[in-house]
Tab-separated table of C-alpha atoms in Angstrom:
chain	number	residue	atom	x	y	z
T	1	UNK	CA	9.067	-9.374	-21.622
T	2	UNK	CA	10.373	-12.872	-21.288
T	3	UNK	CA	12.576	-13.841	-18.113
T	4	UNK	CA	14.458	-16.578	-17.540
T	5	UNK	CA	14.548	-18.005	-14.028
T	6	UNK	CA	17.714	-19.906	-14.281
T	7	UNK	CA	18.033	-22.016	-11.416
T	8	UNK	CA	14.507	-23.416	-12.069
T	9	UNK	CA	14.808	-23.680	-15.640
T	10	UNK	CA	11.370	-22.046	-16.397
T	11	UNK	CA	10.531	-19.613	-18.986
T	12	UNK	CA	8.061	-16.831	-17.530
T	13	UNK	CA	6.048	-15.014	-19.934
T	14	UNK	CA	4.148	-11.791	-19.763
T	15	UNK	CA	0.848	-12.012	-17.997
T	16	UNK	CA	-1.774	-13.937	-19.248
T	17	UNK	CA	-4.078	-11.415	-17.841
T	18	UNK	CA	-2.891	-8.887	-20.566
T	19	UNK	CA	-5.357	-10.610	-22.886
T	20	UNK	CA	-8.569	-12.876	-22.749
T	21	UNK	CA	-7.609	-16.156	-21.150
T	22	UNK	CA	-8.370	-19.486	-21.876
T	23	UNK	CA	-9.347	-20.894	-18.185
T	24	UNK	CA	-8.191	-24.555	-19.119
T	25	UNK	CA	-4.777	-23.473	-20.593
T	26	UNK	CA	-4.443	-21.620	-17.233
T	27	UNK	CA	-5.149	-24.272	-15.016
T	28	UNK	CA	-3.246	-26.506	-17.147
T	29	UNK	CA	-0.050	-24.231	-16.625
T	30	UNK	CA	-0.694	-23.983	-13.122
T	31	UNK	CA	-0.853	-27.946	-12.615
T	32	UNK	CA	-3.382	-27.522	-9.798
T	33	UNK	CA	-7.213	-26.812	-9.671
T	34	UNK	CA	-8.306	-23.583	-8.361
T	35	UNK	CA	-9.394	-23.716	-4.641
T	36	UNK	CA	-13.292	-24.516	-4.672
T	37	UNK	CA	-13.452	-22.170	-1.514
T	38	UNK	CA	-11.484	-19.273	-3.332
T	39	UNK	CA	-14.680	-16.720	-3.057
T	40	UNK	CA	-15.148	-17.130	0.208
T	41	UNK	CA	-11.398	-17.016	1.079
T	42	UNK	CA	-11.113	-13.774	-0.233
T	43	UNK	CA	-13.937	-12.300	1.633
T	44	UNK	CA	-12.213	-13.106	4.804
T	45	UNK	CA	-8.784	-11.985	3.615
T	46	UNK	CA	-9.874	-8.939	2.186
T	47	UNK	CA	-11.579	-8.282	5.454
T	48	UNK	CA	-8.280	-8.425	7.207
T	49	UNK	CA	-6.706	-6.212	4.622
T	50	UNK	CA	-9.670	-3.592	5.388
T	51	UNK	CA	-8.734	-3.591	9.139
T	52	UNK	CA	-4.973	-3.042	8.201
T	53	UNK	CA	-5.656	-0.076	5.793
T	54	UNK	CA	-8.482	1.310	8.059
T	55	UNK	CA	-6.143	1.316	11.174
T	56	UNK	CA	-3.332	3.240	8.982
T	57	UNK	CA	-5.281	6.153	8.728
T	58	UNK	CA	-8.000	6.284	11.612
T	59	UNK	CA	-5.280	7.034	14.339
T	60	UNK	CA	-4.292	10.221	12.864
T	61	UNK	CA	-7.308	12.307	13.562
T	62	UNK	CA	-6.904	10.817	17.231
T	63	UNK	CA	-3.425	11.818	18.090
T	64	UNK	CA	-4.525	15.132	19.989
T	65	UNK	CA	-7.046	13.297	22.169
T	66	UNK	CA	-4.551	10.273	22.767
T	67	UNK	CA	-2.101	13.071	23.808
T	68	UNK	CA	-4.400	15.094	26.131
T	69	UNK	CA	-5.956	11.764	27.758
T	70	UNK	CA	-2.208	10.073	28.734
T	71	UNK	CA	-0.654	13.463	29.138
T	72	UNK	CA	1.915	12.578	26.580
T	73	UNK	CA	4.569	14.846	24.977
T	74	UNK	CA	4.487	15.549	21.525
T	75	UNK	CA	7.620	13.438	20.563
T	76	UNK	CA	5.926	10.167	22.490
T	77	UNK	CA	2.817	10.843	20.661
T	78	UNK	CA	4.512	10.880	17.113
T	79	UNK	CA	6.253	7.486	18.379
T	80	UNK	CA	2.526	5.934	18.153
T	81	UNK	CA	2.607	6.721	14.348
T	82	UNK	CA	6.095	5.897	13.862
T	83	UNK	CA	6.447	3.046	15.743
T	84	UNK	CA	3.606	1.360	13.665
T	85	UNK	CA	5.305	2.390	10.503
T	86	UNK	CA	8.731	1.178	11.223
T	87	UNK	CA	7.724	-2.213	12.041
T	88	UNK	CA	5.369	-2.471	9.393
T	89	UNK	CA	7.743	-1.082	6.860
T	90	UNK	CA	10.878	-3.169	7.904
T	91	UNK	CA	9.094	-6.679	8.413
T	92	UNK	CA	7.243	-6.641	5.263
T	93	UNK	CA	9.652	-8.775	3.063
T	94	UNK	CA	10.355	-10.888	5.731
T	95	UNK	CA	6.529	-11.442	6.350
T	96	UNK	CA	6.178	-12.289	2.434
T	97	UNK	CA	9.063	-14.931	2.687
T	98	UNK	CA	7.797	-16.300	5.642
T	99	UNK	CA	4.328	-17.108	3.642
T	100	UNK	CA	6.145	-18.592	1.004
T	101	UNK	CA	8.454	-20.611	3.368
T	102	UNK	CA	5.901	-21.528	6.373
T	103	UNK	CA	2.729	-21.265	4.734
T	104	UNK	CA	0.342	-18.503	3.533
T	105	UNK	CA	-2.606	-19.346	5.530
T	106	UNK	CA	-0.523	-20.143	8.698
T	107	UNK	CA	1.472	-16.826	8.286
T	108	UNK	CA	-1.947	-15.133	7.545
T	109	UNK	CA	-3.502	-16.240	10.877
T	110	UNK	CA	-0.207	-15.596	12.765
T	111	UNK	CA	-0.264	-11.904	11.662
T	112	UNK	CA	-4.164	-11.500	11.933
T	113	UNK	CA	-4.167	-12.883	15.497
T	114	UNK	CA	-1.131	-10.627	16.698
T	115	UNK	CA	-2.894	-7.544	14.972
T	116	UNK	CA	-6.260	-8.548	16.679
T	117	UNK	CA	-4.526	-8.892	19.954
T	118	UNK	CA	-2.156	-5.724	19.793
T	119	UNK	CA	-5.311	-3.720	18.743
T	120	UNK	CA	-6.836	-4.727	22.588
T	121	UNK	CA	-3.708	-3.896	24.098
T	122	UNK	CA	-3.883	-0.455	22.441
T	123	UNK	CA	-7.486	0.029	23.644
T	124	UNK	CA	-6.443	-0.907	27.000
T	125	UNK	CA	-3.248	1.064	27.383
T	126	UNK	CA	-2.739	3.281	30.460
T	127	UNK	CA	0.400	5.191	29.326
T	128	UNK	CA	2.369	5.836	26.258
T	129	UNK	CA	5.006	3.492	26.654
T	130	UNK	CA	2.508	0.527	26.596
T	131	UNK	CA	0.687	2.187	23.596
T	132	UNK	CA	3.674	2.630	21.413
T	133	UNK	CA	4.729	-0.946	22.288
T	134	UNK	CA	1.135	-2.276	21.222
T	135	UNK	CA	1.348	-0.405	18.123
T	136	UNK	CA	4.602	-1.791	17.378
T	137	UNK	CA	3.134	-5.082	17.845
T	138	UNK	CA	0.392	-3.976	15.406
T	139	UNK	CA	2.926	-3.158	12.859
T	140	UNK	CA	4.691	-6.264	13.243
T	141	UNK	CA	1.370	-8.594	12.829
T	142	UNK	CA	0.352	-6.194	9.819
T	143	UNK	CA	3.766	-6.962	8.142
T	144	UNK	CA	3.183	-10.898	8.060
T	145	UNK	CA	-0.852	-10.335	7.593
T	146	UNK	CA	-0.791	-8.218	4.456
T	147	UNK	CA	1.792	-9.930	2.188
T	148	UNK	CA	0.209	-13.495	3.184
T	149	UNK	CA	-3.291	-12.091	2.465
T	150	UNK	CA	-2.269	-10.954	-0.987
T	151	UNK	CA	-0.629	-14.035	-1.714
T	152	UNK	CA	-3.357	-16.033	-0.621
T	153	UNK	CA	-5.319	-14.371	-3.488
T	154	UNK	CA	-2.979	-14.637	-5.908
T	155	UNK	CA	-2.493	-18.402	-5.589
T	156	UNK	CA	-6.239	-19.059	-4.950
T	157	UNK	CA	-7.195	-17.674	-8.215
T	158	UNK	CA	-6.246	-18.932	-11.630
T	159	UNK	CA	-4.406	-16.531	-14.219
T	160	UNK	CA	-6.721	-14.354	-16.052
T	161	UNK	CA	-10.317	-13.267	-15.426
T	162	UNK	CA	-10.874	-14.595	-11.671
T	163	UNK	CA	-7.301	-13.328	-10.505
T	164	UNK	CA	-8.071	-9.636	-12.106
T	165	UNK	CA	-11.471	-9.811	-10.737
T	166	UNK	CA	-10.415	-10.859	-7.180
T	167	UNK	CA	-7.463	-8.421	-6.927
T	168	UNK	CA	-9.999	-5.831	-8.059
T	169	UNK	CA	-12.437	-6.560	-5.175
T	170	UNK	CA	-8.957	-6.753	-3.009
T	171	UNK	CA	-7.902	-3.127	-4.212
T	172	UNK	CA	-11.417	-1.729	-3.809
T	173	UNK	CA	-11.842	-2.822	-0.433
T	174	UNK	CA	-8.078	-1.801	0.669
T	175	UNK	CA	-8.997	1.730	-0.571
T	176	UNK	CA	-12.203	1.876	1.003
T	177	UNK	CA	-10.619	1.277	4.390
T	178	UNK	CA	-8.159	3.923	4.060
T	179	UNK	CA	-10.810	6.370	3.205
T	180	UNK	CA	-12.987	5.318	6.072
T	181	UNK	CA	-10.125	5.792	8.091
T	182	UNK	CA	-10.213	9.267	7.734
T	183	UNK	CA	-13.728	9.731	8.619
T	184	UNK	CA	-13.997	7.323	11.538
T	185	UNK	CA	-11.345	8.615	13.227
T	186	UNK	CA	-12.838	11.838	13.850
T	187	UNK	CA	-16.394	10.491	14.254
T	188	UNK	CA	-15.435	7.777	17.134
T	189	UNK	CA	-12.862	10.275	18.890
T	190	UNK	CA	-15.517	13.096	18.784
T	191	UNK	CA	-18.600	10.635	19.771
T	192	UNK	CA	-17.125	7.765	21.777
T	193	UNK	CA	-13.389	7.716	22.777
T	194	UNK	CA	-10.032	7.315	20.920
T	195	UNK	CA	-9.591	3.764	22.273
T	196	UNK	CA	-12.661	2.705	20.283
T	197	UNK	CA	-10.364	3.581	17.232
T	198	UNK	CA	-8.556	0.310	18.401
T	199	UNK	CA	-11.573	-1.586	19.541
T	200	UNK	CA	-13.076	-1.287	16.282
T	201	UNK	CA	-10.529	-3.581	14.785
T	202	UNK	CA	-11.273	-6.735	16.932
T	203	UNK	CA	-14.413	-7.635	14.987
T	204	UNK	CA	-12.615	-7.389	11.631
T	205	UNK	CA	-9.874	-9.526	12.953
T	206	UNK	CA	-12.170	-12.073	14.596
T	207	UNK	CA	-13.899	-12.454	11.564
T	208	UNK	CA	-10.908	-12.790	9.318
T	209	UNK	CA	-9.236	-15.481	11.702
T	210	UNK	CA	-12.407	-17.521	12.252
T	211	UNK	CA	-13.448	-17.542	8.526
T	212	UNK	CA	-9.902	-19.135	7.381
T	213	UNK	CA	-9.805	-21.431	10.355
T	214	UNK	CA	-13.419	-22.607	9.375
T	215	UNK	CA	-12.278	-23.053	5.642
T	216	UNK	CA	-9.600	-25.127	6.851
T	217	UNK	CA	-6.287	-25.636	5.496
T	218	UNK	CA	-5.479	-26.553	1.860
T	219	UNK	CA	-2.017	-28.097	1.415
T	220	UNK	CA	0.451	-25.489	0.088
T	221	UNK	CA	3.407	-25.869	-2.057
T	222	UNK	CA	6.059	-24.555	0.211
T	223	UNK	CA	9.355	-23.298	-0.746
T	224	UNK	CA	11.970	-25.787	0.609
T	225	UNK	CA	14.717	-23.918	2.524
T	226	UNK	CA	18.150	-25.269	3.801
T	227	UNK	CA	18.642	-22.988	6.525
T	228	UNK	CA	17.316	-19.517	7.591
T	229	UNK	CA	18.965	-16.546	5.739
T	230	UNK	CA	19.334	-15.059	9.069
T	231	UNK	CA	21.740	-12.269	7.660
T	232	UNK	CA	19.559	-11.416	4.974
T	233	UNK	CA	16.472	-11.261	7.372
T	234	UNK	CA	18.468	-8.543	9.675
T	235	UNK	CA	19.913	-6.472	7.030
T	236	UNK	CA	16.507	-6.144	4.977
T	237	UNK	CA	14.613	-5.307	8.176
T	238	UNK	CA	17.122	-2.815	9.643
T	239	UNK	CA	17.741	-1.346	6.063
T	240	UNK	CA	13.800	-0.988	5.578
T	241	UNK	CA	13.122	0.411	9.009
T	242	UNK	CA	16.044	2.901	8.560
T	243	UNK	CA	14.730	4.129	5.247
T	244	UNK	CA	10.946	4.672	6.555
T	245	UNK	CA	12.356	6.444	9.859
T	246	UNK	CA	14.560	8.852	7.590
T	247	UNK	CA	11.207	9.561	5.375
T	248	UNK	CA	8.949	9.897	8.361
T	249	UNK	CA	11.466	12.590	9.772
T	250	UNK	CA	11.841	14.593	6.813
T	251	UNK	CA	8.789	16.220	7.689
T	252	UNK	CA	9.656	17.394	11.000
T	253	UNK	CA	13.337	17.894	10.663
T	254	UNK	CA	13.730	18.823	6.936
T	255	UNK	CA	16.054	17.087	4.524
T	256	UNK	CA	19.441	18.065	5.755
T	257	UNK	CA	18.771	17.274	9.315
T	258	UNK	CA	22.208	14.665	10.185
T	259	UNK	CA	20.858	13.186	13.097
T	260	UNK	CA	17.312	12.348	11.992
T	261	UNK	CA	17.473	12.179	8.083
T	262	UNK	CA	20.936	11.695	6.694
T	263	UNK	CA	22.248	9.214	8.936
T	264	UNK	CA	19.159	7.105	8.919
T	265	UNK	CA	19.347	7.141	5.128
T	266	UNK	CA	23.034	6.392	5.194
T	267	UNK	CA	22.636	3.620	7.296
T	268	UNK	CA	19.643	2.321	5.209
T	269	UNK	CA	21.790	2.375	2.095
T	270	UNK	CA	24.886	0.410	3.916
T	271	UNK	CA	22.274	-2.430	5.236
T	272	UNK	CA	20.259	-2.663	2.036
T	273	UNK	CA	23.703	-2.994	-0.046
T	274	UNK	CA	24.721	-5.399	2.310
T	275	UNK	CA	21.608	-7.459	1.965
T	276	UNK	CA	21.865	-7.659	-1.986
T	277	UNK	CA	25.494	-8.672	-1.543
T	278	UNK	CA	24.419	-11.512	0.794
T	279	UNK	CA	21.705	-12.490	-1.425
T	280	UNK	CA	23.622	-12.713	-4.302
T	281	UNK	CA	25.863	-15.235	-2.412
T	282	UNK	CA	23.720	-17.539	-0.141
T	283	UNK	CA	22.560	-20.738	-1.650
T	284	UNK	CA	18.968	-20.270	-0.215
T	285	UNK	CA	18.425	-16.383	-0.255
T	286	UNK	CA	15.393	-14.546	1.579
T	287	UNK	CA	14.847	-12.401	-1.587
T	288	UNK	CA	15.684	-14.499	-4.797
T	289	UNK	CA	17.529	-11.638	-6.797
T	290	UNK	CA	16.365	-13.072	-10.193
T	291	UNK	CA	12.941	-11.716	-9.103
T	292	UNK	CA	13.969	-8.338	-10.291
T	293	UNK	CA	14.455	-9.674	-13.787
T	294	UNK	CA	10.701	-9.716	-13.857
T	295	UNK	CA	10.138	-6.662	-15.885
T	296	UNK	CA	6.249	-6.789	-14.579
T	297	UNK	CA	7.144	-6.619	-11.126
T	298	UNK	CA	9.633	-4.027	-11.500
T	299	UNK	CA	7.422	-1.731	-13.281
T	300	UNK	CA	4.575	-2.642	-10.851
T	301	UNK	CA	6.628	-1.966	-7.784
T	302	UNK	CA	7.660	1.466	-9.328
T	303	UNK	CA	3.717	2.134	-9.943
T	304	UNK	CA	2.877	1.142	-6.134
T	305	UNK	CA	5.464	3.744	-5.016
T	306	UNK	CA	4.267	6.527	-7.271
T	307	UNK	CA	0.766	5.865	-7.025
T	308	UNK	CA	0.552	5.581	-3.273
T	309	UNK	CA	2.914	8.673	-2.842
T	310	UNK	CA	0.390	10.714	-4.951
T	311	UNK	CA	-2.454	9.573	-2.864
T	312	UNK	CA	-0.947	10.140	0.335
T	313	UNK	CA	-0.113	13.670	-0.786
T	314	UNK	CA	-3.589	14.085	-2.008
T	315	UNK	CA	-5.151	13.190	1.380
T	316	UNK	CA	-2.525	15.305	3.241
T	317	UNK	CA	-2.570	18.387	1.281
T	318	UNK	CA	-6.487	18.327	0.421
T	319	UNK	CA	-6.897	17.877	4.352
T	320	UNK	CA	-4.593	21.049	4.872
T	321	UNK	CA	-6.772	23.013	2.351
T	322	UNK	CA	-9.951	22.359	3.797
T	323	UNK	CA	-9.141	23.132	7.484
T	324	UNK	CA	-6.313	25.768	6.812
T	325	UNK	CA	-7.836	27.546	3.966
T	326	UNK	CA	-11.678	26.907	4.193
T	327	UNK	CA	-11.793	26.913	7.858
T	328	UNK	CA	-13.400	23.637	8.174
T	329	UNK	CA	-13.428	21.330	11.033
T	330	UNK	CA	-11.601	17.986	11.203
T	331	UNK	CA	-14.436	15.908	11.398
T	332	UNK	CA	-16.133	17.922	8.513
T	333	UNK	CA	-12.726	17.547	6.723
T	334	UNK	CA	-13.179	13.743	7.237
T	335	UNK	CA	-16.395	13.482	5.751
T	336	UNK	CA	-15.162	15.503	2.871
T	337	UNK	CA	-13.014	12.574	1.611
T	338	UNK	CA	-16.057	9.961	1.445
T	339	UNK	CA	-16.449	10.324	-2.287
T	340	UNK	CA	-13.299	8.977	-2.852
T	341	UNK	CA	-14.031	5.793	-1.357
T	342	UNK	CA	-17.216	5.433	-3.189
T	343	UNK	CA	-16.246	6.111	-6.462
T	344	UNK	CA	-13.104	3.871	-6.000
T	345	UNK	CA	-15.785	1.121	-5.552
T	346	UNK	CA	-18.091	2.429	-8.357
T	347	UNK	CA	-14.882	2.466	-10.922
T	348	UNK	CA	-13.689	-1.039	-10.007
T	349	UNK	CA	-16.255	-3.065	-12.336
T	350	UNK	CA	-15.867	-1.229	-15.272
T	351	UNK	CA	-12.088	-0.889	-14.799
T	352	UNK	CA	-12.061	-4.513	-14.403
T	353	UNK	CA	-13.893	-5.184	-17.513
T	354	UNK	CA	-11.611	-3.167	-19.468
T	355	UNK	CA	-8.685	-5.124	-18.271
T	356	UNK	CA	-10.145	-8.311	-19.247
T	357	UNK	CA	-10.462	-7.236	-22.773
T	358	UNK	CA	-7.433	-4.771	-23.054
T	359	UNK	CA	-5.094	-5.914	-20.551
T	360	UNK	CA	-3.658	-4.088	-17.249
T	361	UNK	CA	-1.563	-1.224	-19.245
T	362	UNK	CA	-4.535	0.868	-20.663
T	363	UNK	CA	-6.204	1.033	-17.319
T	364	UNK	CA	-3.205	2.353	-15.880
T	365	UNK	CA	-2.336	4.881	-18.326
T	366	UNK	CA	-6.075	6.094	-17.984
T	367	UNK	CA	-5.698	6.356	-14.064
T	368	UNK	CA	-2.166	7.972	-14.599
T	369	UNK	CA	-3.611	10.676	-16.839
T	370	UNK	CA	-6.743	11.157	-14.434
T	371	UNK	CA	-4.324	11.744	-11.495
T	372	UNK	CA	-2.371	14.744	-13.448
T	373	UNK	CA	-5.869	16.128	-14.401
T	374	UNK	CA	-7.158	15.981	-10.859
T	375	UNK	CA	-4.028	17.498	-9.237
T	376	UNK	CA	-4.030	20.212	-12.056
T	377	UNK	CA	-7.524	21.385	-10.947
T	378	UNK	CA	-6.517	21.242	-7.118
T	379	UNK	CA	-3.668	23.524	-8.092
T	380	UNK	CA	-6.304	25.947	-9.196
T	381	UNK	CA	-7.910	25.817	-5.836
T	382	UNK	CA	-8.480	29.386	-4.605
T	383	UNK	CA	-8.487	30.819	-0.981
T	384	UNK	CA	-12.309	31.197	-1.045
T	385	UNK	CA	-12.854	27.949	-2.953
T	386	UNK	CA	-16.364	26.168	-3.267
T	387	UNK	CA	-16.117	22.368	-2.155
T	388	UNK	CA	-18.742	21.133	-4.519
T	389	UNK	CA	-17.807	22.982	-7.587
T	390	UNK	CA	-13.939	23.201	-7.243
T	391	UNK	CA	-12.858	20.606	-4.805
T	392	UNK	CA	-15.236	17.791	-5.175
T	393	UNK	CA	-14.659	17.198	-8.952
T	394	UNK	CA	-10.930	16.920	-8.623
T	395	UNK	CA	-11.351	14.572	-5.453
T	396	UNK	CA	-13.922	12.136	-7.813
T	397	UNK	CA	-11.264	12.302	-10.545
T	398	UNK	CA	-8.336	11.391	-8.057
T	399	UNK	CA	-10.496	8.595	-6.499
T	400	UNK	CA	-11.184	6.794	-9.764
T	401	UNK	CA	-7.652	7.561	-11.093
T	402	UNK	CA	-5.870	6.425	-7.939
T	403	UNK	CA	-8.172	2.974	-8.255
T	404	UNK	CA	-7.262	2.563	-12.052
T	405	UNK	CA	-3.543	2.810	-11.064
T	406	UNK	CA	-3.440	0.321	-8.079
T	407	UNK	CA	-5.670	-2.613	-9.837
T	408	UNK	CA	-3.495	-3.039	-13.019
T	409	UNK	CA	-0.266	-3.001	-10.958
T	410	UNK	CA	-1.347	-5.486	-8.485
T	411	UNK	CA	-2.278	-7.943	-11.101
T	412	UNK	CA	0.852	-7.307	-13.289
T	413	UNK	CA	2.877	-7.437	-10.232
T	414	UNK	CA	2.563	-11.164	-9.556
T	415	UNK	CA	1.464	-12.298	-13.128
T	416	UNK	CA	5.005	-13.499	-14.098
T	417	UNK	CA	6.250	-14.684	-10.661
T	418	UNK	CA	6.557	-18.371	-10.042
T	419	UNK	CA	3.946	-19.857	-7.565
T	420	UNK	CA	6.312	-20.445	-4.600
T	421	UNK	CA	7.449	-17.078	-4.939
T	422	UNK	CA	4.061	-15.174	-4.625
T	423	UNK	CA	4.514	-14.480	-0.963
T	424	UNK	CA	7.910	-12.536	-1.583
T	425	UNK	CA	6.523	-10.599	-4.619
T	426	UNK	CA	3.483	-9.746	-2.703
T	427	UNK	CA	5.812	-8.465	0.400
T	428	UNK	CA	7.583	-6.433	-2.455
T	429	UNK	CA	4.480	-4.838	-3.838
T	430	UNK	CA	3.355	-3.899	-0.009
T	431	UNK	CA	6.732	-2.507	0.873
T	432	UNK	CA	6.639	-0.532	-2.015
T	433	UNK	CA	3.159	0.877	-1.049
T	434	UNK	CA	4.420	1.849	2.338
T	435	UNK	CA	7.508	3.480	1.344
T	436	UNK	CA	5.678	5.460	-1.523
T	437	UNK	CA	3.107	6.527	1.074
T	438	UNK	CA	5.523	7.922	3.652
T	439	UNK	CA	7.961	9.357	0.908
T	440	UNK	CA	4.959	11.369	-0.768
T	441	UNK	CA	3.688	12.881	2.573
T	442	UNK	CA	7.168	13.864	3.387
T	443	UNK	CA	8.180	15.296	0.158
T	444	UNK	CA	4.985	17.502	0.009
T	445	UNK	CA	4.872	18.448	3.458
T	446	UNK	CA	8.385	19.327	3.775
T	447	UNK	CA	7.827	21.402	0.438
T	448	UNK	CA	4.702	23.040	1.380
T	449	UNK	CA	5.810	24.208	4.959
T	450	UNK	CA	9.318	25.467	3.548
T	451	UNK	CA	7.416	27.642	1.039
T	452	UNK	CA	4.881	29.017	3.361
T	453	UNK	CA	7.726	29.598	6.078
T	454	UNK	CA	9.470	31.533	3.374
T	455	UNK	CA	6.366	33.822	2.504
T	456	UNK	CA	5.753	34.294	6.077
T	457	UNK	CA	9.343	35.447	7.000
T	458	UNK	CA	8.884	37.937	4.122
T	459	UNK	CA	5.938	39.314	5.273
T	460	UNK	CA	3.285	37.397	3.280
T	461	UNK	CA	-0.485	37.175	4.684
T	462	UNK	CA	-0.697	33.703	6.861
T	463	UNK	CA	-3.648	32.711	4.632
T	464	UNK	CA	-2.014	33.445	1.288
T	465	UNK	CA	1.594	31.875	2.250
T	466	UNK	CA	-0.567	28.571	3.515
T	467	UNK	CA	-2.240	28.419	0.276
T	468	UNK	CA	0.753	29.302	-1.951
T	469	UNK	CA	2.746	26.246	-0.128
T	470	UNK	CA	-0.061	23.903	-0.795
T	471	UNK	CA	-0.425	24.865	-4.178
T	472	UNK	CA	3.304	23.976	-4.433
T	473	UNK	CA	2.560	20.581	-2.814
T	474	UNK	CA	-0.163	19.932	-5.598
T	475	UNK	CA	2.271	20.738	-8.218
T	476	UNK	CA	5.070	18.451	-6.882
T	477	UNK	CA	2.214	15.721	-6.553
T	478	UNK	CA	1.396	16.136	-10.245
T	479	UNK	CA	4.963	16.015	-11.201
T	480	UNK	CA	4.874	12.393	-9.563
T	481	UNK	CA	1.944	11.541	-11.428
T	482	UNK	CA	3.661	12.309	-14.774
T	483	UNK	CA	6.279	9.923	-13.473
T	484	UNK	CA	3.870	7.259	-12.960
T	485	UNK	CA	2.427	7.895	-16.398
T	486	UNK	CA	5.797	7.529	-17.847
T	487	UNK	CA	6.334	4.372	-15.882
T	488	UNK	CA	2.692	3.098	-17.311
T	489	UNK	CA	3.856	3.709	-20.989
T	490	UNK	CA	6.986	2.875	-20.936
T	491	UNK	CA	7.648	0.340	-17.962
T	492	UNK	CA	4.591	-2.083	-17.892
T	493	UNK	CA	4.428	-4.793	-20.507
T	494	UNK	CA	1.565	-4.139	-22.857
T	495	UNK	CA	-1.103	-6.735	-24.552
T	496	UNK	CA	0.646	-7.151	-27.869
T	497	UNK	CA	3.953	-8.530	-25.995
T	498	UNK	CA	1.952	-10.690	-23.937
T	499	UNK	CA	0.121	-12.173	-26.887
T	500	UNK	CA	3.158	-12.619	-29.234
T	501	UNK	CA	5.013	-14.478	-26.137
T	502	UNK	CA	1.879	-16.636	-25.564
T	503	UNK	CA	1.490	-17.468	-28.975
T	504	UNK	CA	5.329	-18.545	-29.119
T	505	UNK	CA	4.792	-20.694	-25.720
T	506	UNK	CA	2.146	-22.711	-27.547
T	507	UNK	CA	3.791	-23.240	-30.900
């Protein structure tokens, strides 16, 4: 789909990654040679992103130990998660735009240093107040690190094969970090101490920061700005934070809670509407609204929301199935998810080769179909199910499917975005991931718990009631996967359109 960036006078066409690309042509279009140190840079920024995704899941299994050791209330313990999520989700767009304005490497380094230092503070915390504050700082660091890191990858690699491969490696390591977090949380808490779930971030952070510093500073083309868009920054940060807060509280308070859900949702709607109106009027907006005329970015953002929602729902529901229905321990259940990370790594290379040849959409469609199939298998999981024959096949299908959904939208989402707006585009994609994951867990958790509670009230046996609730959650997640399939077919620009546009561009 062609979109015209009016003020810039530049016509952007569908992603060259949708077809075999002539590298010489791509480099001529970008007007700058690729960074000769780009593969080394990828290692370090991917290490930092691995750290962030690892931390996102590693804390969950340690919460009971944290609550017991610090003698914290249940509400305070919840804020160990909520404080991080709010800062991460609320500041991501600001972090992405800062990367464009202030420099991607500089923003990455600030975010990585803040995240690493906050991890140390979390490990040393002697009370819940200090721990919650340190977790909030971690979220702030992650909000600047993640979009800056992703935009470093997209701007360091030329469009086509190299960028597709780099983003595939990026997605594989990120997925592995999220999966390993589930396992390491239990292992570290049981064998060492909950503080080590934060200490393990430190070597990753030090390596990432030292590596990017040693590579030196490459001159970046920054977006000039007349003055900071403070109103835009405040309204979008507050709006996203309120939205994430409402989504997180759905699980505990239900959709109709006025104080915890409805009020934050209304506040989010007002703030985000104000943000859009402000951005349409200011001369130098934090978020150029014309970005959303880019079909590939819009479709990819929707894909990120739906894919992360399905992924989070699968991890949540499957964990409850293994523990509540099959009676597994937390640690054993964590190890049960290792195949997801392994298959994601394995599928990356063939998925990337297919994308090189046919473009992102076929891989995205295959991933969405696989998600529906894997979730359907889980809807059939019985009360006395066998992990090897009835659960593992579904998890393997879903692990491969999630990766096949993630890589294409990462590539397509930034393919049509100007170089000077890669940071904010990356921020949009990262924000979509965070909102989708939170919404996915909240939706399936609330639905499953409501079904279970209803059946328990009517006298159904607890084991049956829990399984029925989980099955409903799996069916809802399968419905989200169907929406993802529709987005893959209808939303994402295909290879044919990219090819015709590219031909028109050369004539």
